[in-house]
XYZ file of N, CA, C and O in Angstrom:
804
model
N -15.962 -5.316 -11.795
C -16.280 -6.691 -10.550
C -16.459 -8.128 -11.235
O -16.146 -8.688 -10.043
N -16.894 -8.215 -12.367
C -17.221 -9.777 -12.405
C -16.094 -10.519 -13.039
O -15.822 -11.680 -12.325
N -14.705 -9.606 -12.996
C -13.556 -9.791 -13.244
C -12.644 -10.708 -12.005
O -12.759 -11.139 -11.763
N -12.726 -9.256 -11.034
C -12.358 -9.377 -10.031
C -13.248 -10.155 -8.987
O -12.737 -11.115 -8.130
N -14.590 -10.749 -9.300
C -15.509 -11.945 -8.030
C -15.332 -13.008 -8.812
O -14.136 -13.642 -8.228
N -14.891 -13.086 -10.002
C -13.759 -14.433 -10.525
C -12.550 -14.684 -10.215
O -12.303 -15.978 -9.903
N -11.610 -14.030 -10.160
C -10.201 -14.099 -9.419
C -10.662 -14.490 -7.740
O -9.970 -15.218 -7.827
N -11.245 -13.260 -7.480
C -11.768 -14.114 -5.837
C -12.083 -15.701 -5.700
O -11.322 -15.965 -4.419
N -12.908 -15.757 -6.686
C -13.318 -17.025 -6.593
C -12.376 -18.062 -6.409
O -12.392 -18.804 -5.654
N -11.694 -17.928 -7.610
C -10.340 -18.808 -7.969
C -9.596 -18.790 -6.889
O -9.101 -20.065 -6.559
N -9.223 -17.711 -6.126
C -8.097 -17.731 -5.229
C -8.865 -18.566 -3.867
O -8.203 -19.092 -3.128
N -10.141 -18.377 -3.838
C -10.035 -18.728 -2.217
C -10.001 -20.091 -2.532
O -10.094 -21.097 -1.383
N -10.572 -20.648 -3.670
C -10.563 -22.096 -3.753
C -9.380 -22.803 -3.601
O -8.932 -24.161 -3.920
N -8.047 -21.969 -4.185
C -7.128 -22.485 -4.219
C -6.039 -21.924 -2.705
O -4.927 -22.133 -2.804
N -7.044 -21.127 -1.902
C -6.065 -21.443 -0.838
C -5.641 -19.812 -0.484
O -4.476 -19.696 0.190
N -6.063 -19.125 -1.227
C -5.453 -17.649 -1.021
C -6.186 -16.777 0.475
O -6.938 -17.317 0.947
N -5.340 -15.999 0.727
C -5.379 -15.566 2.160
C -4.583 -14.212 2.103
O -5.710 -14.111 3.677
N -4.483 -14.050 1.753
C -4.451 -12.017 1.822
C -4.401 -11.486 0.206
O -4.069 -12.090 -0.539
N -4.887 -10.896 -0.374
C -5.360 -9.850 -1.142
C -5.252 -8.487 -0.586
O -5.624 -7.776 -0.026
N -4.716 -7.791 -1.400
C -3.822 -6.773 -1.661
C -4.864 -5.754 -2.853
O -4.558 -6.247 -4.129
N -5.535 -4.875 -2.267
C -6.467 -4.238 -3.463
C -5.865 -2.956 -4.656
O -6.954 -2.035 -4.709
N -4.638 -2.795 -4.514
C -3.582 -1.829 -5.300
C -2.443 -2.101 -5.678
O -1.706 -3.471 -5.224
N -2.154 -1.671 -6.612
C -0.496 -1.460 -7.178
C -0.351 -0.660 -7.246
O 0.919 0.129 -6.673
N -0.386 0.241 -8.595
C 0.307 1.738 -8.742
C -1.485 2.175 -8.530
O -2.073 1.665 -9.458
N -1.583 2.969 -8.110
C -2.745 3.748 -8.738
C -3.258 4.039 -6.545
O -2.940 3.738 -5.459
N -4.268 5.294 -6.924
C -4.487 4.847 -5.287
C -6.133 4.711 -5.156
O -6.894 4.486 -5.947
N -6.042 3.594 -4.236
C -7.239 2.690 -4.093
C -8.438 3.793 -3.684
O -9.748 2.943 -4.058
N -8.305 5.027 -3.486
C -10.064 5.419 -2.774
C -10.805 6.387 -4.194
O -11.753 6.880 -4.684
N -9.907 6.123 -4.896
C -9.982 6.672 -6.843
C -11.470 5.787 -7.116
O -11.597 5.579 -8.290
N -11.528 4.409 -6.689
C -11.943 3.159 -7.210
C -13.327 3.420 -6.371
O -13.701 3.013 -5.306
N -14.203 3.244 -7.219
C -15.446 3.717 -6.684
C -16.216 2.402 -6.168
O -17.380 1.984 -5.147
N -15.337 1.295 -6.488
C -16.278 0.000 -6.379
C -15.581 -0.837 -5.028
O -15.466 -1.926 -4.692
N -14.124 0.030 -4.603
C -13.690 -0.474 -3.479
C -14.374 -1.034 -2.610
O -13.651 -1.828 -1.674
N -15.153 -0.528 -1.813
C -15.790 -0.807 -0.657
C -16.472 -2.178 -0.699
O -16.702 -3.294 -0.268
N -17.303 -2.557 -2.049
C -17.421 -3.940 -2.574
C -16.931 -4.826 -2.691
O -16.886 -6.169 -2.160
N -15.489 -4.554 -2.962
C -14.699 -5.288 -3.628
C -14.298 -5.952 -1.996
O -13.544 -7.025 -1.911
N -13.565 -4.582 -1.157
C -13.401 -5.235 0.583
C -14.157 -6.497 0.686
O -14.750 -7.568 1.278
N -15.777 -5.815 1.085
C -16.877 -6.899 1.487
C -16.823 -8.183 0.529
O -16.868 -9.103 0.966
N -16.549 -8.050 -1.049
C -16.847 -9.511 -1.598
C -15.756 -10.088 -1.148
O -15.815 -11.721 -0.991
N -14.624 -9.771 -0.959
C -13.550 -10.268 -0.082
C -13.841 -11.173 1.111
O -12.878 -12.182 1.305
N -13.813 -10.538 1.637
C -14.436 -10.829 2.491
C -15.331 -11.655 3.770
O -15.239 -12.823 3.663
N -16.649 -12.171 2.734
C -17.623 -13.079 1.860
C -17.518 -13.940 1.643
O -18.086 -15.355 1.839
N -16.245 -14.109 1.025
C -15.105 -15.332 0.411
C -14.177 -16.253 1.881
O -13.682 -16.721 1.244
N -13.890 -15.319 2.545
C -13.204 -15.538 3.755
C -12.286 -15.605 3.680
O -10.984 -16.056 4.742
N -11.654 -14.206 2.567
C -10.047 -13.950 2.651
C -9.668 -13.652 3.703
O -10.765 -12.542 4.364
N -8.337 -14.395 4.809
C -8.222 -13.384 6.039
C -7.798 -12.215 6.348
O -8.090 -11.727 6.911
N -6.970 -12.081 5.255
C -6.220 -10.133 5.180
C -6.252 -9.903 4.105
O -5.647 -9.581 2.603
N -7.327 -8.568 3.889
C -7.903 -7.481 2.819
C -7.234 -6.145 3.362
O -7.791 -5.942 4.136
N -6.291 -5.755 2.172
C -5.877 -4.510 2.473
C -5.404 -3.875 1.473
O -5.652 -4.426 -0.012
N -5.214 -2.512 1.486
C -4.728 -1.399 0.616
C -3.709 -0.701 1.251
O -3.724 0.165 2.324
N -3.460 0.054 0.322
C -2.111 1.090 0.845
C -2.999 2.477 0.257
O -3.614 2.230 -0.705
N -2.676 3.599 0.679
C -2.962 4.500 0.454
C -2.581 5.973 0.476
O -2.160 6.000 1.455
N -2.416 7.219 0.019
C -2.087 8.476 0.263
C -2.659 9.223 1.086
O -2.455 10.363 1.670
N -3.658 8.634 1.128
C -4.997 9.316 1.969
C -5.076 10.648 1.911
O -6.571 11.319 2.172
N -5.130 11.143 0.592
C -5.596 12.607 0.470
C -6.814 12.805 0.213
O -7.317 13.883 -0.151
N -7.664 11.481 -0.510
C -8.740 11.372 -0.716
C -10.147 11.150 0.168
O -10.840 11.058 0.093
N -9.667 10.472 1.340
C -9.911 10.304 2.403
C -10.933 11.089 3.090
O -10.311 12.146 3.495
N -11.741 10.911 3.364
C -12.637 11.963 4.270
C -13.298 10.739 5.111
O -13.567 9.551 5.360
N -14.143 11.567 6.027
C -14.727 10.706 6.948
C -16.066 9.685 6.607
O -16.277 8.313 6.920
N -16.420 9.988 5.209
C -17.614 9.282 4.588
C -17.128 7.779 4.156
O -17.638 6.592 4.436
N -15.433 8.147 3.291
C -14.552 7.059 2.685
C -14.045 6.007 4.183
O -14.816 4.841 3.989
N -13.816 6.758 5.156
C -13.372 6.145 6.458
C -14.439 4.799 6.713
O -14.258 3.601 7.251
N -15.557 5.846 7.113
C -16.622 5.049 8.001
C -17.042 3.661 6.722
O -17.273 2.780 7.326
N -17.397 4.219 5.807
C -17.471 2.998 4.637
C -16.216 1.754 4.517
O -16.740 0.502 4.466
N -14.935 2.367 4.682
C -14.314 1.594 4.556
C -13.867 0.148 5.603
O -13.908 -0.573 5.628
N -14.085 1.113 6.769
C -14.244 0.013 8.404
C -15.488 -0.352 8.345
O -14.937 -2.183 8.458
N -16.823 -0.772 7.746
C -17.735 -1.344 7.571
C -17.696 -2.573 6.391
O -18.283 -3.420 7.068
N -16.504 -2.343 5.469
C -16.486 -3.185 4.696
C -15.776 -4.349 5.134
O -15.967 -5.139 4.378
N -14.805 -4.257 6.856
C -14.187 -4.872 6.900
C -13.217 -4.809 6.686
O -12.631 -6.337 6.805
N -12.772 -3.980 5.557
C -11.037 -3.918 5.552
C -9.690 -4.201 6.959
O -10.400 -4.268 7.646
N -9.051 -5.575 6.517
C -8.178 -5.705 7.677
C -7.072 -4.810 8.133
O -6.390 -4.615 9.373
N -6.638 -4.308 6.953
C -4.995 -3.280 7.030
C -5.063 -2.101 5.943
O -5.861 -2.424 5.267
N -5.158 -1.053 6.708
C -5.165 -0.051 5.279
C -3.720 1.069 6.247
O -3.166 1.302 7.424
N -2.179 0.389 4.651
C -1.718 1.154 4.898
C -1.429 2.910 3.715
O -1.400 3.033 3.241
N -0.669 3.645 5.072
C -0.893 5.058 4.625
C 0.785 5.736 4.295
O 1.285 4.744 4.559
N 0.698 5.845 2.890
C 2.167 6.061 2.108
C 2.382 7.946 2.779
O 1.564 8.791 2.644
N 3.454 7.919 3.729
C 3.882 8.971 4.198
C 4.982 9.866 3.810
O 5.288 8.214 5.570
N 5.579 10.057 3.476
C 7.175 9.949 3.151
C 8.482 10.529 3.685
O 9.671 10.943 3.840
N 7.220 11.229 4.869
C 8.277 12.319 5.344
C 8.037 12.877 6.400
O 6.365 13.624 6.557
N 8.793 12.921 7.781
C 7.992 13.927 9.207
C 7.488 15.752 8.765
O 7.744 15.821 9.779
N 8.798 16.175 7.889
C 9.154 17.840 7.754
C 7.762 17.820 6.325
O 8.118 17.433 5.722
N 7.309 18.831 6.620
C 6.296 19.407 5.598
C 7.137 19.878 4.173
O 5.750 19.371 3.156
N 8.028 20.577 4.522
C 8.549 20.711 2.935
C 9.077 19.661 2.172
O 8.670 19.399 0.748
N 9.665 18.713 2.332
C 10.113 17.404 1.929
C 8.858 16.778 1.642
O 8.833 15.964 0.467
N 7.743 16.097 2.771
C 6.456 15.596 2.254
C 6.100 16.231 1.325
O 5.710 15.485 0.234
N 5.791 17.915 0.958
C 5.252 18.050 -0.186
C 5.791 18.577 -1.317
O 5.229 17.718 -2.574
N 7.526 17.859 -1.422
C 7.897 17.848 -2.662
C 8.147 16.308 -3.161
O 7.556 16.520 -4.210
N 7.743 15.792 -2.325
C 8.002 13.561 -2.962
C 6.665 13.996 -3.032
O 6.029 13.289 -4.006
N 5.147 14.274 -2.549
C 3.782 13.940 -2.576
C 3.314 15.520 -3.825
O 2.570 15.690 -2.589
N 3.536 15.588 -4.665
C 2.933 17.032 -5.554
C 1.483 16.537 -5.170
O 0.656 16.048 -5.713
N 0.903 17.728 -4.866
C -0.496 17.634 -4.995
C -1.476 17.619 -4.036
O -2.252 18.292 -3.540
N -0.402 17.347 -3.093
C -1.170 17.285 -1.563
C -0.618 18.306 -0.506
O 0.532 18.965 -0.716
N -0.993 18.356 0.324
C -0.405 19.453 1.862
C -0.250 18.591 2.818
O -1.013 17.864 3.726
N 0.802 18.313 3.691
C 1.704 18.390 5.083
C 0.344 18.000 5.769
O -0.671 16.730 6.730
N -0.201 19.012 5.995
C -1.061 19.245 7.781
C -2.840 18.153 7.107
O -3.241 18.202 7.879
N -2.746 18.729 5.719
C -4.032 17.963 5.225
C -4.158 16.747 5.673
O -5.092 16.152 6.124
N -2.787 15.733 4.806
C -3.294 14.394 4.873
C -3.014 14.024 6.038
O -3.399 13.437 7.008
N -1.619 14.307 7.064
C -1.888 14.545 8.134
C -3.073 14.332 9.170
O -3.154 13.318 10.023
N -3.131 15.846 8.934
C -5.061 15.751 9.666
C -6.043 14.575 9.454
O -6.858 13.917 10.234
N -6.061 13.827 8.081
C -6.758 12.887 7.925
C -6.608 11.737 8.009
O -7.396 10.584 8.766
N -5.346 11.563 8.479
C -4.714 10.129 8.831
C -5.198 10.249 10.932
O -5.546 9.298 11.214
N -5.031 11.177 11.220
C -5.110 11.955 12.574
C -6.777 11.514 13.039
O -7.405 10.771 13.664
N -7.515 11.947 12.156
C -8.904 11.845 11.761
C -9.759 10.707 12.235
O -11.132 10.021 12.392
N -8.591 9.372 11.204
C -9.459 7.572 11.182
C -8.572 6.777 12.180
O -9.974 6.254 12.863
N -7.760 8.209 12.733
C -7.620 7.202 14.215
C -8.741 7.204 15.055
O -8.932 6.483 15.792
N -8.921 8.690 15.488
C -10.020 8.866 16.080
C -11.249 8.257 15.957
O -12.225 8.148 16.444
N -11.466 8.024 14.525
C -12.849 7.563 14.301
C -12.631 6.103 14.406
O -13.847 6.005 15.560
N -11.621 5.507 14.226
C -11.649 3.943 15.030
C -11.276 3.917 16.872
O -12.075 3.197 17.221
N -11.555 4.917 16.884
C -10.977 4.967 18.823
C -12.752 4.984 19.407
O -12.991 4.680 19.821
N -13.407 6.213 18.791
C -14.831 6.512 18.875
C -15.555 5.501 18.594
O -16.630 5.204 19.034
N -15.468 4.415 17.120
C -16.276 3.185 17.384
C -15.625 2.327 17.845
O -16.689 1.669 18.204
N -14.532 1.686 18.753
C -14.110 0.707 19.692
C -13.826 -0.079 18.503
O -14.169 -1.304 18.848
N -13.454 0.347 17.433
C -12.805 -1.123 16.631
C -11.504 -1.313 16.735
O -10.732 0.240 17.069
N -10.812 -2.127 16.430
C -9.649 -2.389 15.744
C -8.787 -2.712 14.388
O -8.015 -1.747 14.491
N -9.636 -2.602 13.661
C -9.222 -3.321 12.692
C -10.211 -1.964 11.361
O -10.900 -1.596 11.682
N -9.555 -1.475 10.834
C -8.357 -1.662 10.339
C -6.880 -1.010 10.813
O -7.195 0.075 11.572
N -6.043 -2.662 10.342
C -4.776 -2.049 11.730
C -4.237 -0.934 10.515
O -4.525 -0.941 9.329
N -3.799 0.032 11.360
C -3.357 0.953 10.299
C -1.452 0.823 10.657
O -1.199 0.391 11.656
N -0.634 1.279 9.386
C 0.810 1.499 8.962
C 0.864 2.630 8.560
O 0.132 2.905 7.198
N 2.167 3.125 8.844
C 2.581 3.852 8.328
C 4.039 3.476 7.125
O 4.979 2.894 7.787
N 4.287 3.580 5.653
C 4.975 3.025 4.941
C 6.041 4.363 4.299
O 4.930 5.513 3.883
N 6.945 4.290 4.848
C 7.408 5.695 4.548
C 9.142 5.084 3.704
O 9.088 3.907 4.087
N 8.975 5.511 2.586
C 10.074 5.302 1.895
C 11.550 5.919 2.374
O 11.282 7.272 2.658
N 12.322 5.262 2.408
C 13.499 5.637 2.566
C 14.914 5.604 1.472
O 15.108 5.007 0.380
N 14.810 7.117 1.523
C 15.520 7.852 0.236
C 16.806 7.762 0.351
O 17.133 7.636 1.759
N 17.842 7.942 -0.260
C 18.929 7.906 -0.502
C 19.686 8.911 0.260
O 20.346 9.036 1.534
N 18.721 10.273 0.926
C 19.234 11.045 1.633
C 18.292 11.534 2.530
O 18.556 12.296 3.879
N 17.356 9.993 2.799
C 16.487 9.870 4.049
C 17.990 10.029 5.316
O 18.812 9.211 5.420
N 18.110 10.900 6.285
C 18.193 10.442 7.622
C 18.107 9.620 8.712
O 17.028 9.402 8.781
N 18.748 9.545 9.561
C 18.325 8.929 10.419
C 18.044 9.347 11.596
O 16.361 9.162 11.957
N 17.370 10.995 11.373
C 16.678 12.177 12.336
C 15.429 11.925 11.653
O 14.457 11.605 12.325
N 15.509 11.715 10.642
C 13.822 11.711 9.449
C 13.786 10.252 10.014
O 12.369 10.625 10.282
N 13.795 9.484 9.940
C 13.559 7.790 10.566
C 12.808 8.166 11.859
O 11.457 8.283 12.199
N 13.563 8.827 13.049
C 13.154 8.892 14.270
C 12.563 9.880 14.648
O 11.144 9.637 15.270
N 12.391 10.612 13.553
C 11.067 11.743 13.797
C 9.517 11.218 13.342
O 8.679 11.697 14.046
N 10.087 10.044 12.675
C 8.453 10.078 11.624
C 8.143 8.603 12.831
O 7.007 8.595 13.056
N 8.743 8.054 13.590
C 8.583 7.301 14.307
C 7.990 7.696 15.377
O 6.410 8.178 16.190
N 8.464 9.183 15.837
C 7.521 9.503 17.233
C 6.497 10.320 16.219
O 5.708 10.692 17.540
N 6.593 10.702 15.256
C 5.465 11.521 15.049
C 3.988 10.138 14.580
O 3.342 10.945 15.143
N 4.441 9.358 14.182
C 3.113 8.344 13.986
C 3.179 7.357 14.915
O 2.007 6.480 15.106
N 3.666 7.056 15.724
C 3.324 6.413 16.826
C 2.114 6.314 17.576
O 1.695 5.288 17.537
N 2.309 7.354 18.462
C 1.049 7.927 18.937
C -0.570 7.357 17.733
O -1.414 7.972 18.666
N -0.646 7.263 16.776
C -1.912 7.879 15.708
C -1.587 6.362 14.916
O -3.081 5.798 14.956
N -0.926 5.389 14.573
C -1.178 4.220 13.451
C -0.497 3.012 14.605
O -0.114 3.351 15.712
N -0.982 1.830 14.492
C -0.446 1.051 14.737
C 1.173 0.357 14.561
O 1.548 -0.337 15.354
N 1.512 0.507 13.263
C 3.243 0.492 12.671
C 3.186 1.886 12.196
O 3.013 2.572 11.311
N 4.695 1.556 12.600
C 5.583 2.678 10.656
C 6.658 1.681 10.502
O 7.436 0.409 11.051
N 6.725 1.339 9.204
C 7.723 1.063 8.793
C 8.268 2.026 7.599
O 7.561 2.675 6.791
N 9.791 1.366 7.157
C 10.700 1.545 6.317
C 11.041 0.690 4.948
O 10.848 -0.434 5.136
N 10.679 1.681 3.440
C 10.653 1.111 2.524
C 12.415 1.334 2.179
O 12.069 2.797 1.290
N 12.847 0.661 1.657
C 14.139 1.392 0.576
C 13.558 1.971 -0.675
O 12.970 0.539 -1.458
N 13.450 2.873 -1.896
C 13.730 3.315 -2.398
C 14.283 2.827 -3.740
O 15.358 2.316 -3.709
N 13.814 2.784 -4.359
C 13.890 1.117 -6.018
C 13.694 2.628 -7.292
O 12.600 2.368 -7.422
N 14.952 2.637 -7.662
C 14.560 3.532 -8.925
C 14.338 2.150 -10.251
O 15.121 1.760 -10.378
N 12.994 2.369 -10.520
C 12.410 1.679 -11.755
C 13.432 1.412 -12.927
O 13.382 0.619 -13.625
N 13.341 3.177 -13.341
C 14.494 3.164 -14.745
C 16.090 2.422 -14.420
O 16.090 1.337 -15.283
N 17.098 2.244 -13.401
C 17.846 2.316 -13.722
C 17.860 0.719 -12.843
O 18.403 -0.129 -13.354
N 16.662 -0.186 -11.709
C 16.786 -1.232 -11.829
C 16.342 -2.079 -12.885
O 17.153 -3.074 -13.123
N 15.707 -1.500 -14.084
C 15.364 -2.083 -15.629
C 16.880 -2.210 -16.561
O 17.107 -3.226 -16.679
N 17.788 -1.127 -16.240
C 18.933 -1.243 -17.102
C 19.767 -2.549 -17.275
O 20.673 -3.002 -17.550
N 20.041 -2.555 -15.022
C 20.726 -3.473 -14.780
C 22.501 -2.893 -14.566
O 22.729 -2.344 -15.655
N 22.800 -3.730 -13.795
C 24.114 -3.183 -13.365
C 25.120 -4.198 -12.850
O 26.199 -3.929 -12.530
N 24.359 -5.323 -13.396
C 25.549 -6.639 -13.396
C 26.149 -7.430 -14.105
O 26.323 -6.757 -15.241
N 27.492 -7.596 -14.119
C 27.837 -7.782 -15.644
C 28.297 -9.215 -16.015
O 26.902 -10.122 -15.682
N 28.137 -9.661 -17.569
C 27.595 -10.269 -18.134
C 28.005 -12.219 -17.625
O 29.228 -11.846 -17.274
N 27.276 -12.882 -17.366
C 27.300 -13.740 -16.921
C 26.909 -14.300 -15.526
O 27.051 -15.022 -14.592
N 26.376 -13.054 -14.845
C 26.115 -13.212 -13.604
C 25.309 -13.666 -13.363
O 24.180 -13.349 -13.169
N 25.404 -14.447 -11.986
C 24.396 -15.297 -11.573
C 24.302 -14.931 -9.635
O 24.959 -14.761 -9.319
N 22.942 -15.082 -9.679
C 22.598 -13.566 -8.136
C 22.475 -15.414 -7.240
O 21.658 -16.494 -8.182
N 22.601 -15.343 -5.937
C 22.146 -16.495 -5.284
C 20.802 -16.648 -5.016
O 20.309 -17.742 -3.945
N 20.297 -15.351 -4.606
C 19.330 -14.573 -4.375
C 18.160 -15.547 -4.861
O 17.865 -14.929 -5.827
N 16.959 -15.399 -4.310
C 15.500 -15.739 -4.765
C 14.715 -15.205 -3.769
O 14.555 -15.755 -2.681
N 14.145 -14.339 -4.400
C 13.052 -13.726 -3.944
C 12.079 -14.371 -3.850
O 11.082 -15.381 -4.592
N 11.879 -14.206 -2.736
C 10.126 -15.219 -2.352
C 9.358 -14.822 -2.162
O 8.751 -15.638 -2.498
N 8.830 -13.433 -3.127
C 7.495 -13.327 -3.374
C 6.771 -14.037 -4.927
O 5.765 -14.308 -5.220
N 8.620 -13.927 -5.412
C 7.504 -14.909 -6.680
C 7.396 -16.312 -6.612
O 6.847 -17.162 -7.369
N 7.812 -16.903 -5.258
C 6.432 -18.197 -4.782
C 5.544 -18.206 -3.998
O 5.109 -19.456 -3.375
N 4.984 -17.171 -3.384
C 4.318 -17.139 -2.641
C 2.959 -16.085 -2.880
O 1.570 -15.593 -2.171
N 3.180 -15.208 -3.624
C 2.483 -13.970 -4.616
C 2.618 -14.093 -5.995
O 3.050 -13.987 -6.369
N 1.329 -13.145 -6.567
C 1.130 -13.171 -7.668
C 0.280 -11.618 -7.718
O -0.296 -11.308 -7.234
N 0.997 -10.785 -9.217
C -0.288 -9.313 -9.589
C -0.861 -9.862 -10.369
O -0.708 -10.643 -11.287
N -2.330 -9.044 -10.280
C -3.711 -10.062 -11.132
C -3.943 -7.873 -11.623
O -4.128 -7.350 -11.103
N -3.606 -7.312 -12.660
C -3.865 -6.427 -13.112
C -5.284 -5.712 -13.431
O -6.009 -7.107 -13.744
N -5.762 -4.779 -13.746
C -7.386 -4.405 -13.522
C -7.564 -5.583 -15.342
O -8.911 -5.440 -15.198
N -7.137 -5.779 -15.904
C -7.613 -6.310 -17.312
C -7.565 -8.104 -16.828
O -8.249 -8.834 -17.977
N -6.779 -8.628 -16.003
C -7.177 -9.742 -15.992
C -5.132 -9.886 -16.030
O -5.165 -11.724 -16.028
N -4.406 -9.458 -16.901
C -3.435 -10.596 -17.454
C -2.639 -9.643 -15.835
O -2.573 -9.476 -14.407
N -2.128 -11.258 -15.792
C -0.979 -11.887 -14.590
C 0.372 -11.574 -14.604
O 1.426 -11.482 -15.595
N 1.296 -10.754 -13.494
C 2.545 -10.857 -13.672
C 2.956 -11.108 -12.282
O 2.727 -11.652 -10.795
N 4.028 -12.233 -11.934
C 4.319 -12.567 -11.044
C 5.542 -11.963 -10.591
O 5.603 -12.565 -8.986
N 5.305 -10.629 -10.510
C 6.235 -10.125 -9.362
C 5.388 -8.755 -9.415
O 5.028 -7.923 -10.564
N 5.189 -7.775 -8.442
C 4.502 -6.225 -8.254
C 5.833 -5.302 -8.807
O 5.216 -3.906 -9.404
N 6.749 -5.510 -9.372
C 7.979 -5.053 -9.761
C 7.679 -5.161 -11.166
O 8.816 -4.158 -12.415
N 6.998 -5.370 -11.535
C 6.907 -5.896 -13.520
C 6.272 -4.974 -14.069
O 4.926 -4.677 -14.456
N 6.658 -3.420 -13.667
C 6.199 -2.381 -14.172
C 5.017 -2.271 -15.622
O 4.233 -1.567 -15.688
N 6.179 -2.052 -16.657
C 5.698 -2.721 -17.897
C 5.020 -3.787 -18.465
O 5.151 -4.020 -19.643
N 4.975 -4.986 -17.016
C 4.029 -6.429 -18.045
C 4.900 -7.000 -18.523
O 4.129 -7.648 -19.178
N 5.929 -7.058 -18.595
C 7.060 -7.644 -19.711
C 6.272 -9.284 -19.468
O 6.712 -9.980 -20.423
N 6.512 -9.303 -18.168
C 6.574 -10.969 -18.093
C 5.032 -11.095 -17.667
O 4.889 -12.338 -17.462
N 4.305 -10.588 -18.270
C 3.000 -11.033 -18.324
C 2.203 -11.775 -18.999
O 2.750 -12.191 -19.968
N 1.197 -12.119 -17.991
C 0.145 -13.805 -18.957
C -1.050 -12.916 -19.256
O -1.733 -12.805 -18.535
């Protein structure tokens, strides 16, 4: 928490307006997550959020994260079909996780709160069909505030590279100019896709 507060304090002084409290891992496994949210909000960080697979969430944790002032909560849920979902999210069960997301929506409604804004993140795998996308939207539109799809990137293949010698891309990733990743030990990477921290400082 000492390092975390130092990072937030420095960020707040330099125009930090958004803070994602996860990179790799499950945010609800962090016992300090509620204090981290509260501290960031006390420093006037506009948008404090994190991703979760929702498997560890229960009513007590849900109430605590709402009370802490979280702005956005993003649920990772990769298929509207039980068999495929459980093959991707090994160790979870479709109905249990879906039930927790529904319960969170009901809790927000009962408390009369808007935040945290909720979103489903669904990875679009090479075999994801349009029907699966449509069924995901149909399933979650009544439950959460937004549904989004993210193209799957294989971290191993993406590191190997598929470009010819001398290739120069015309694309400039805007995220390198607008954000950075701070690991739990304070190492800084310019990109959240820097899996092995080869660019870390």
